[in-house]
Amino acid sequence: MQSTAPAAPDSATPTPTTPAFRRDAHSTSDPTSIWVIANKKHPLQPADYAPTDLVRPDMRNVNGQPVRQVIAPALAQMLAAAAQSGLQFQLQSGYRSYATQVSVYNAIVASSGRAAADTSSARPGFSEHQTGLAVDLSAYPASCTLQACFAGTPQGTWLAANAYRYGFVLRYPEGKEQITGYTYEPWHYRYVGTQLAAEMHATGTQTLEEFFGVTGGDYANAG
Ligand SMILES: [Zn+2]
């Protein structure tokens, strides 16, 4: 008779389970929290929230945007680990202010209408980039920048497999548009800290909305 072996872990480095994990360790509504959920159902409160600890990350930075200081060391560690595999990244977007989002969004509304604006830009106060905890990463040299095909680049593949080890999660996974409100964005990573990232990885939970049971999807007054 064959014995039934337990299923092997799905990565070479086993993820230790985190018995001490607590779902209430951080707020999901406080904009300063590393677990804050900003989506099309849950704007930041206040809508014009701005972090007070913005720094310039030490990396190629296409638009010169800062990130919150709390994520800079993790970002540096992640990029150093990728560099060990010969992979380089650049930052396409980090923190974007409420005022920036107002001008970007309103310009698209003026030229193409609100429906078109909502497909390409978050409404002011609703963008995760306003938290300073989200990064749009691209390959260096550039390949498939801000395109779905980034997922198939060595950099995109590496991030998908390893970002959680540094506290980052792929925020808008493929096939989760009804839950996150956004189509697949293999370049958009969100810092949540290593505890939550490891817990989501260990439990196979792909979105913050599903993990915390928070509503998402499209705007309440879409269209
Ligand atoms: Zn993004």
Short mmCIF file of C-alpha atoms and ligand atoms in Angstrom, two decimals:
data_model
loop_
_atom_site.label_atom_id
_atom_site.label_comp_id
_atom_site.label_asym_id
_atom_site.label_seq_id
_atom_site.Cartn_x
_atom_site.Cartn_y
_atom_site.Cartn_z
CA MET A 1 0.00 0.00 0.00
CA GLN A 2 1.16 3.48 -0.73
CA SER A 3 1.21 5.97 2.04
CA THR A 4 -0.21 9.37 1.37
CA ALA A 5 2.48 11.98 1.72
CA PRO A 6 1.52 15.48 2.68
CA ALA A 7 1.47 17.93 -0.19
CA ALA A 8 4.81 19.55 -0.83
CA PRO A 9 5.05 23.29 -0.31
CA ASP A 10 4.77 25.24 -3.54
CA SER A 11 8.08 27.04 -3.20
CA ALA A 12 11.66 26.03 -2.56
CA THR A 13 11.78 28.08 0.61
CA PRO A 14 9.03 26.95 2.98
CA THR A 15 6.96 29.76 4.39
CA PRO A 16 6.76 29.41 8.14
CA THR A 17 3.22 29.69 9.31
CA THR A 18 2.62 32.63 11.57
CA PRO A 19 0.72 31.39 14.62
CA ALA A 20 1.02 34.84 16.15
CA PHE A 21 -0.70 36.45 13.21
CA ARG A 22 -3.49 38.79 14.28
CA ARG A 23 -6.02 40.22 11.87
CA ASP A 24 -6.54 43.25 14.07
CA ALA A 25 -2.86 44.11 14.38
CA HIS A 26 -3.36 47.11 12.06
CA SER A 27 -6.34 49.13 10.89
CA THR A 28 -7.68 48.71 7.36
CA SER A 29 -9.30 52.16 7.38
CA ASP A 30 -6.65 54.41 8.94
CA PRO A 31 -4.77 55.92 5.95
CA THR A 32 -1.47 55.78 7.86
CA SER A 33 -1.84 52.01 8.46
CA ILE A 34 0.27 49.62 6.38
CA TRP A 35 -2.92 47.55 5.98
CA VAL A 36 -5.18 50.38 4.78
CA ILE A 37 -7.57 49.34 2.03
CA ALA A 38 -8.17 52.04 -0.56
CA ASN A 39 -10.42 50.89 -3.35
CA LYS A 40 -13.37 52.16 -5.42
CA LYS A 41 -15.77 51.45 -2.54
CA HIS A 42 -13.47 52.81 0.15
CA PRO A 43 -11.83 56.18 -0.52
CA LEU A 44 -9.13 57.41 1.78
CA GLN A 45 -10.40 59.31 4.82
CA PRO A 46 -9.76 62.16 4.58
CA ALA A 47 -9.86 62.17 0.78
CA ASP A 48 -6.89 64.56 0.61
CA TYR A 49 -4.76 62.45 2.99
CA ALA A 50 -1.02 62.93 2.52
CA PRO A 51 1.71 60.87 4.24
CA THR A 52 4.21 62.80 6.34
CA ASP A 53 7.18 60.43 5.91
CA LEU A 54 7.85 60.50 2.17
CA VAL A 55 11.36 59.66 0.99
CA ARG A 56 13.04 59.15 -2.35
CA PRO A 57 13.80 55.42 -2.78
CA ASP A 58 17.34 54.51 -3.80
CA MET A 59 16.59 53.16 -7.28
CA ARG A 60 16.06 54.22 -10.88
CA ASN A 61 13.04 56.51 -10.62
CA VAL A 62 11.36 57.42 -13.90
CA ASN A 63 9.02 60.09 -12.55
CA GLY A 64 10.95 60.96 -9.40
CA GLN A 65 8.06 60.06 -7.12
CA PRO A 66 8.67 59.30 -3.44
CA VAL A 67 7.34 56.47 -1.27
CA ARG A 68 6.64 56.25 2.46
CA GLN A 69 9.75 55.77 4.55
CA VAL A 70 8.22 52.62 6.09
CA ILE A 71 8.51 50.76 2.77
CA ALA A 72 11.91 52.01 1.61
CA PRO A 73 14.06 49.39 3.44
CA ALA A 74 11.84 46.54 2.22
CA LEU A 75 11.95 47.87 -1.32
CA ALA A 76 15.74 48.12 -1.16
CA GLN A 77 16.03 44.54 0.17
CA MET A 78 13.75 43.23 -2.56
CA LEU A 79 15.68 44.99 -5.31
CA ALA A 80 18.99 43.77 -3.87
CA ALA A 81 17.70 40.19 -3.89
CA ALA A 82 16.52 40.54 -7.49
CA ALA A 83 19.88 42.00 -8.46
CA GLN A 84 21.48 38.77 -7.15
CA SER A 85 19.53 37.09 -9.95
CA GLY A 86 20.72 39.70 -12.42
CA LEU A 87 17.41 41.54 -12.55
CA GLN A 88 17.07 45.33 -12.47
CA PHE A 89 13.98 47.44 -11.89
CA GLN A 90 12.89 51.02 -12.15
CA LEU A 91 10.11 52.85 -10.36
CA GLN A 92 7.38 54.11 -12.66
CA SER A 93 5.12 55.50 -9.94
CA GLY A 94 5.17 55.74 -6.17
CA TYR A 95 3.25 58.34 -4.18
CA ARG A 96 0.85 60.54 -6.09
CA SER A 97 -0.84 63.37 -4.21
CA TYR A 98 -4.56 64.14 -4.10
CA ALA A 99 -3.88 67.35 -6.04
CA THR A 100 -2.00 65.44 -8.75
CA GLN A 101 -4.82 62.93 -9.02
CA VAL A 102 -7.37 65.76 -9.31
CA SER A 103 -5.53 67.30 -12.25
CA VAL A 104 -4.86 63.97 -13.99
CA TYR A 105 -8.42 62.72 -13.54
CA ASN A 106 -10.10 66.00 -14.44
CA ALA A 107 -8.00 66.36 -17.58
CA ILE A 108 -9.20 62.96 -18.82
CA VAL A 109 -12.81 63.75 -17.88
CA ALA A 110 -12.57 67.01 -19.83
CA SER A 111 -11.13 65.35 -22.93
CA SER A 112 -12.86 61.96 -22.94
CA GLY A 113 -15.64 61.92 -20.36
CA ARG A 114 -16.05 60.37 -16.93
CA ALA A 115 -16.54 56.78 -18.10
CA ALA A 116 -13.27 56.89 -20.01
CA ALA A 117 -11.51 58.57 -17.09
CA ASP A 118 -12.68 55.83 -14.71
CA THR A 119 -11.16 53.13 -16.88
CA SER A 120 -7.69 54.69 -16.93
CA SER A 121 -7.32 56.71 -13.72
CA ALA A 122 -8.55 56.41 -10.16
CA ARG A 123 -10.78 59.18 -8.87
CA PRO A 124 -9.00 61.54 -6.47
CA GLY A 125 -9.00 60.11 -2.94
CA PHE A 126 -9.50 56.54 -4.20
CA SER A 127 -6.00 55.81 -5.54
CA GLU A 128 -3.77 53.42 -3.63
CA HIS A 129 -0.82 55.47 -4.89
CA GLN A 130 -2.01 58.27 -2.57
CA THR A 131 -1.11 56.08 0.42
CA GLY A 132 2.60 56.10 -0.49
CA LEU A 133 2.53 52.30 0.01
CA ALA A 134 2.07 51.30 -3.64
CA VAL A 135 4.71 51.03 -6.36
CA ASP A 136 4.49 50.51 -10.09
CA LEU A 137 7.66 48.65 -11.03
CA SER A 138 9.06 48.12 -14.50
CA ALA A 139 11.97 46.23 -15.95
CA TYR A 140 15.32 47.84 -16.65
CA PRO A 141 16.15 47.87 -19.50
CA ALA A 142 12.49 48.67 -20.23
CA SER A 143 10.27 45.82 -21.41
CA CYS A 144 6.46 45.70 -21.35
CA THR A 145 6.29 48.77 -19.08
CA LEU A 146 2.81 49.07 -17.50
CA GLN A 147 1.52 46.37 -19.86
CA ALA A 148 0.06 42.95 -19.09
CA CYS A 149 3.04 41.33 -20.83
CA PHE A 150 5.23 42.55 -17.93
CA ALA A 151 4.01 39.40 -16.17
CA GLY A 152 6.01 37.32 -18.64
CA THR A 153 9.28 39.23 -18.30
CA PRO A 154 11.98 37.84 -15.99
CA GLN A 155 11.33 40.80 -13.67
CA GLY A 156 7.57 40.25 -13.61
CA THR A 157 8.00 36.54 -12.99
CA TRP A 158 10.48 37.16 -10.19
CA LEU A 159 8.20 39.65 -8.44
CA ALA A 160 5.21 37.33 -8.65
CA ALA A 161 7.22 34.56 -6.96
CA ASN A 162 9.19 36.57 -4.42
CA ALA A 163 7.63 39.94 -3.56
CA TYR A 164 5.72 38.54 -0.58
CA ARG A 165 9.00 37.66 1.13
CA TYR A 166 9.67 41.40 1.39
CA GLY A 167 6.15 42.39 2.42
CA PHE A 168 4.72 43.27 -0.99
CA VAL A 169 1.59 41.81 -2.59
CA LEU A 170 0.40 41.90 -6.19
CA ARG A 171 -2.58 44.16 -5.59
CA TYR A 172 -4.62 43.62 -8.77
CA PRO A 173 -4.32 39.92 -9.68
CA GLU A 174 -5.62 38.38 -12.88
CA GLY A 175 -9.28 37.38 -12.70
CA LYS A 176 -10.06 39.47 -9.61
CA GLU A 177 -11.44 42.59 -11.30
CA GLN A 178 -14.89 42.17 -9.72
CA ILE A 179 -13.24 42.10 -6.30
CA THR A 180 -10.51 44.73 -6.60
CA GLY A 181 -12.19 47.00 -9.15
CA TYR A 182 -9.10 46.94 -11.36
CA THR A 183 -7.97 44.82 -14.27
CA TYR A 184 -4.79 42.76 -13.95
CA GLU A 185 -1.80 44.98 -13.20
CA PRO A 186 1.28 42.73 -12.88
CA TRP A 187 3.42 45.83 -12.21
CA HIS A 188 1.47 47.27 -9.25
CA TYR A 189 2.70 46.04 -5.86
CA ARG A 190 1.48 47.13 -2.48
CA TYR A 191 3.48 47.04 0.75
CA VAL A 192 1.57 45.41 3.61
CA GLY A 193 4.52 44.15 5.68
CA THR A 194 5.98 40.66 5.82
CA GLN A 195 3.48 39.26 8.35
CA LEU A 196 0.39 39.89 6.24
CA ALA A 197 2.13 39.09 2.96
CA ALA A 198 3.28 35.74 4.38
CA GLU A 199 -0.17 34.99 5.78
CA MET A 200 -1.85 35.74 2.45
CA HIS A 201 0.73 33.58 0.67
CA ALA A 202 0.32 30.71 3.17
CA THR A 203 -3.47 30.80 2.93
CA GLY A 204 -3.52 31.33 -0.83
CA THR A 205 -5.52 34.55 -0.50
CA GLN A 206 -4.92 36.84 -3.44
CA THR A 207 -6.63 40.09 -2.49
CA LEU A 208 -6.85 42.32 0.57
CA GLU A 209 -10.61 42.53 0.04
CA GLU A 210 -11.00 38.75 0.34
CA PHE A 211 -8.58 38.45 3.24
CA PHE A 212 -10.31 41.08 5.37
CA GLY A 213 -13.84 40.64 4.01
CA VAL A 214 -13.97 44.24 2.74
CA THR A 215 -16.18 45.23 -0.19
CA GLY A 216 -14.53 46.25 -3.46
CA GLY A 217 -15.31 46.27 -7.15
CA ASP A 218 -16.51 49.30 -9.06
CA TYR A 219 -17.56 52.70 -7.74
CA ALA A 220 -20.95 52.82 -6.05
CA ASN A 221 -21.97 55.48 -8.57
CA ALA A 222 -20.16 54.11 -11.61
CA GLY A 223 -21.00 55.03 -15.17
ZN ZN B 1 -0.12 51.49 -9.79
#
